[in-house]
XYZ file of C-alpha atoms in Angstrom:
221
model
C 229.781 143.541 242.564
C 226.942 141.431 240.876
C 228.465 139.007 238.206
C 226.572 139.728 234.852
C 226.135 137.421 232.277
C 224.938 137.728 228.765
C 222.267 135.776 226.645
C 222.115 136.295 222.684
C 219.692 135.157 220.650
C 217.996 136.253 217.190
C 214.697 134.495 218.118
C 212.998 137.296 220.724
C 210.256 135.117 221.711
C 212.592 132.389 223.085
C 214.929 135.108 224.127
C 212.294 136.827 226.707
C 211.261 133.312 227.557
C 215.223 132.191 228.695
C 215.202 136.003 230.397
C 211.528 134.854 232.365
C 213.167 131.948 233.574
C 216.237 133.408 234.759
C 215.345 136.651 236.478
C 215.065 135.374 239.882
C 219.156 134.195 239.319
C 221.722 136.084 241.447
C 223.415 137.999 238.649
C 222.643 140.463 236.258
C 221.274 139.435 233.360
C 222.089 141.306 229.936
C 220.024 140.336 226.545
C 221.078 140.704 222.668
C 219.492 139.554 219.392
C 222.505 139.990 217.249
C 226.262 139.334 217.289
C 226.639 142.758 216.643
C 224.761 143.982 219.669
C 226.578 140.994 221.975
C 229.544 142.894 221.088
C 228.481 146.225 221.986
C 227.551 144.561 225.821
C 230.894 142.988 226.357
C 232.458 145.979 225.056
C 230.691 148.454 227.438
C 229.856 145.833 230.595
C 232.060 143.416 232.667
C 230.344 139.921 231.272
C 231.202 136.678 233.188
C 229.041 134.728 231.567
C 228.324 134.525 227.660
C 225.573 131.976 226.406
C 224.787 132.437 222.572
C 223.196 130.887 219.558
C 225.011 129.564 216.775
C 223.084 129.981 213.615
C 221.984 134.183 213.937
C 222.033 136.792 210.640
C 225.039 138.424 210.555
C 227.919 137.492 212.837
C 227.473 133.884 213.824
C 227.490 132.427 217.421
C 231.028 130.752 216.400
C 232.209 134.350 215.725
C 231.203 136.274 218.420
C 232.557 132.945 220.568
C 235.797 133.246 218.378
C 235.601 137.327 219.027
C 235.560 136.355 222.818
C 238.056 134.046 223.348
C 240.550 136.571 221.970
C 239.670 139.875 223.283
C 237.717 138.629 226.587
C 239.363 135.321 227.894
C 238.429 135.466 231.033
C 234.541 135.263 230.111
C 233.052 132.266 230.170
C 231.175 131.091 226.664
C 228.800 128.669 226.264
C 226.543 127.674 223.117
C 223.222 127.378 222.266
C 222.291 125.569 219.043
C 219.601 123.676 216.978
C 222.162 122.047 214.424
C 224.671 120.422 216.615
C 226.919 119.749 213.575
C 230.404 117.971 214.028
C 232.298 121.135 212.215
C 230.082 123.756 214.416
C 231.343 121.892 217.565
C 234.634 121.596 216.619
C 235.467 124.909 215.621
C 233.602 125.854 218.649
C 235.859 123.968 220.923
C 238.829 124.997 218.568
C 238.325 129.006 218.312
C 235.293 129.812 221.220
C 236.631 127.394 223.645
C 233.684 127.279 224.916
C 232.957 125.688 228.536
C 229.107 123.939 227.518
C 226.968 123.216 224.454
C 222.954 123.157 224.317
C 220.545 121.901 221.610
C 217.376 123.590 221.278
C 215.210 123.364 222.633
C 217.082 124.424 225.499
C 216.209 123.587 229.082
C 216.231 126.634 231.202
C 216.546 124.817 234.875
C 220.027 123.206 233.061
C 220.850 126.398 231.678
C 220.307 127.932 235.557
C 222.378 124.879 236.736
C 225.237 125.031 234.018
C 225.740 129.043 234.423
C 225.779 129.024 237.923
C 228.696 126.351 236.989
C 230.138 128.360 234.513
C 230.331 131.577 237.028
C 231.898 129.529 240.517
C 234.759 128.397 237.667
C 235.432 131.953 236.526
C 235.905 132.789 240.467
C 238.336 130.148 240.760
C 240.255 131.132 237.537
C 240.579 134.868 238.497
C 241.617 133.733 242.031
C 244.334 131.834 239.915
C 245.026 134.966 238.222
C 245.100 136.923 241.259
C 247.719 134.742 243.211
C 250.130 135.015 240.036
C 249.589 138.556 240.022
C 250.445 138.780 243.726
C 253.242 136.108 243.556
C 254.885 138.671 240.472
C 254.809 141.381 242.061
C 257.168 140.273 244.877
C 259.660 138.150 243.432
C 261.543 139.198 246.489
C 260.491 137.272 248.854
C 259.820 133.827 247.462
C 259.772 132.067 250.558
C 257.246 134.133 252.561
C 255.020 134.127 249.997
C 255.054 130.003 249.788
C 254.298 130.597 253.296
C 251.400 132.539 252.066
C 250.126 129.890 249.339
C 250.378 127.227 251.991
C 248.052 128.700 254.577
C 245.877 129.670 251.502
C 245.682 126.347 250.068
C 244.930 124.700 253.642
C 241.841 127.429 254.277
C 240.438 127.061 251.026
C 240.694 123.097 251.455
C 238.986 123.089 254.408
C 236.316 125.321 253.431
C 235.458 123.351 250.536
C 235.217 120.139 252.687
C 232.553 121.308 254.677
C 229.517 121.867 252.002
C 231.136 118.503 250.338
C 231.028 116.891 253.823
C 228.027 118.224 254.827
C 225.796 116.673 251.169
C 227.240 113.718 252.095
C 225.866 112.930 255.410
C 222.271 114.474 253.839
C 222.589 112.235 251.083
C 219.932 109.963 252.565
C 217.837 112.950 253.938
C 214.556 114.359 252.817
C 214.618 115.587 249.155
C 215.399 119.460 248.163
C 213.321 121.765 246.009
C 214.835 122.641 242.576
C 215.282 126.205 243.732
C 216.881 125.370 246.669
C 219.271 123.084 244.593
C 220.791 126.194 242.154
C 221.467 127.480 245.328
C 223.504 125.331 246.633
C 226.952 124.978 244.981
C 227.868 122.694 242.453
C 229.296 119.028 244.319
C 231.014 118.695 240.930
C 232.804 121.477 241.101
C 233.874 121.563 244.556
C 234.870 118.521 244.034
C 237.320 119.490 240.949
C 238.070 122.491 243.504
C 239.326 120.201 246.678
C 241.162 118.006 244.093
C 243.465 120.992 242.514
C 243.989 122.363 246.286
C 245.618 118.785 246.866
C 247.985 119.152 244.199
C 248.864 122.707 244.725
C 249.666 121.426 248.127
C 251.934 118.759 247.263
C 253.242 121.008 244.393
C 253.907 124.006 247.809
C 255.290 120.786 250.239
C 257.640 120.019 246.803
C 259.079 123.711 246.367
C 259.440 123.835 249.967
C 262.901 122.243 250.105
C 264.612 124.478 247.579
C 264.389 126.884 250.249
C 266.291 127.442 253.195
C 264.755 127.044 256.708
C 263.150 130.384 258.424
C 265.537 131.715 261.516
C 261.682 131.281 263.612
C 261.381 127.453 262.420
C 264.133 124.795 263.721
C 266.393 123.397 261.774
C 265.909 119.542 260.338
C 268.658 117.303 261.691
């Protein structure tokens, strides 16, 4: 399934033009003028993404960011605004949680970048959620399922080496259109990715000990 993400805006003009820019993006891409119709979209459609301006009539950017934070956590926000006041960021940050600000006018190539950003850390996060899930559901059999984490944690290491790995050795190579950059995924973030699978290694290697010894693997002497 496509991830979807949402734009909201009370200024149509720069709306459509954001929408323009964005249409050749891998995801679908949902449009609202009003806090009010924002709601109606993450009410009726699975939004990953949420990227809306502050100052709209009505219900505020801050509220619908507030409004998201509590019913839909696991979407992503991210604000657009042309008054980057101290109290509008910090009750942004405080209530929307948001992930990324923007002033207006906003770049659309970093608004590309940032969501694509904003949508490979909401995979990692429901992976998260999805290994809890799994490791609740059989409290059982603790041991076979650290078994399971640590084969996880070495594949996803090692797959997140290789694009890393891979820029590096390029880094003195011929230079890369801007498209082809957004496709590519964020450095930063695999980065931040290969660092948490190190300690959720050494967190697996740790909780290791508190169990006993399979009857397949030897015992230490």
């Amino acid at each position: 399934m496509k991830s979807a993400v949402l734009l909201v805006d009370d200024d149509q003009n720069l709306l459509h033009g954001l929408a323009r820019a964005l249409r050749a993006q891998p995801y679908n891409l949902f449009t609202a003028r009003s806090g009010d119709e924002a709601l109606h979209v993450l009410k009726s459609h699975a939004i990953h993404v949420l990227v809306t301006d502050e100052q709209m009539p009505g219900m505020s950017g801050g509220d619908l960011l507030a409004w998201a934070a509590e019913n839909r956590p696991e979407v992503v926000r991210m604000m657009i605004t042309g008054n980057a006041s101290a109290m509008s960021a910090i009750r942004a940050i405080n209530e929307g949680r948001v992930f990324h600000f923007f002033t207006k006018p906003c770049d659309a190539m970093q608004l590309a970048i940032m969501i694509r950003k904003a949508l490979e850390h909401q995979e990692l996060v429901e992976d998260n959620r999805h290994l809890l899930r799994k490791c609740r559901s059989a409290p059982q059999q603790p041991e076979r399922l650290l078994q399971q984490l640590d084969v996880l944690s070495k594949i996803v290491a090692e797959q997140l080496r290789g694009p890393l790995e891979a820029a590096h050795s390029d880094q003195h190579g011929p230079s890369v259109s801007v498209e082809s950059t957004l496709r590519q995924p964020s450095l930063d973030v695999l980065r931040q990715a290969l660092a948490a699978t190190d300690v959720v290694q050494q967190l697996i290697d740790g909780l290791k000990g508190h169990f006993p010894a399979s009857e397949n693997e030897p015992q230490r002497v």
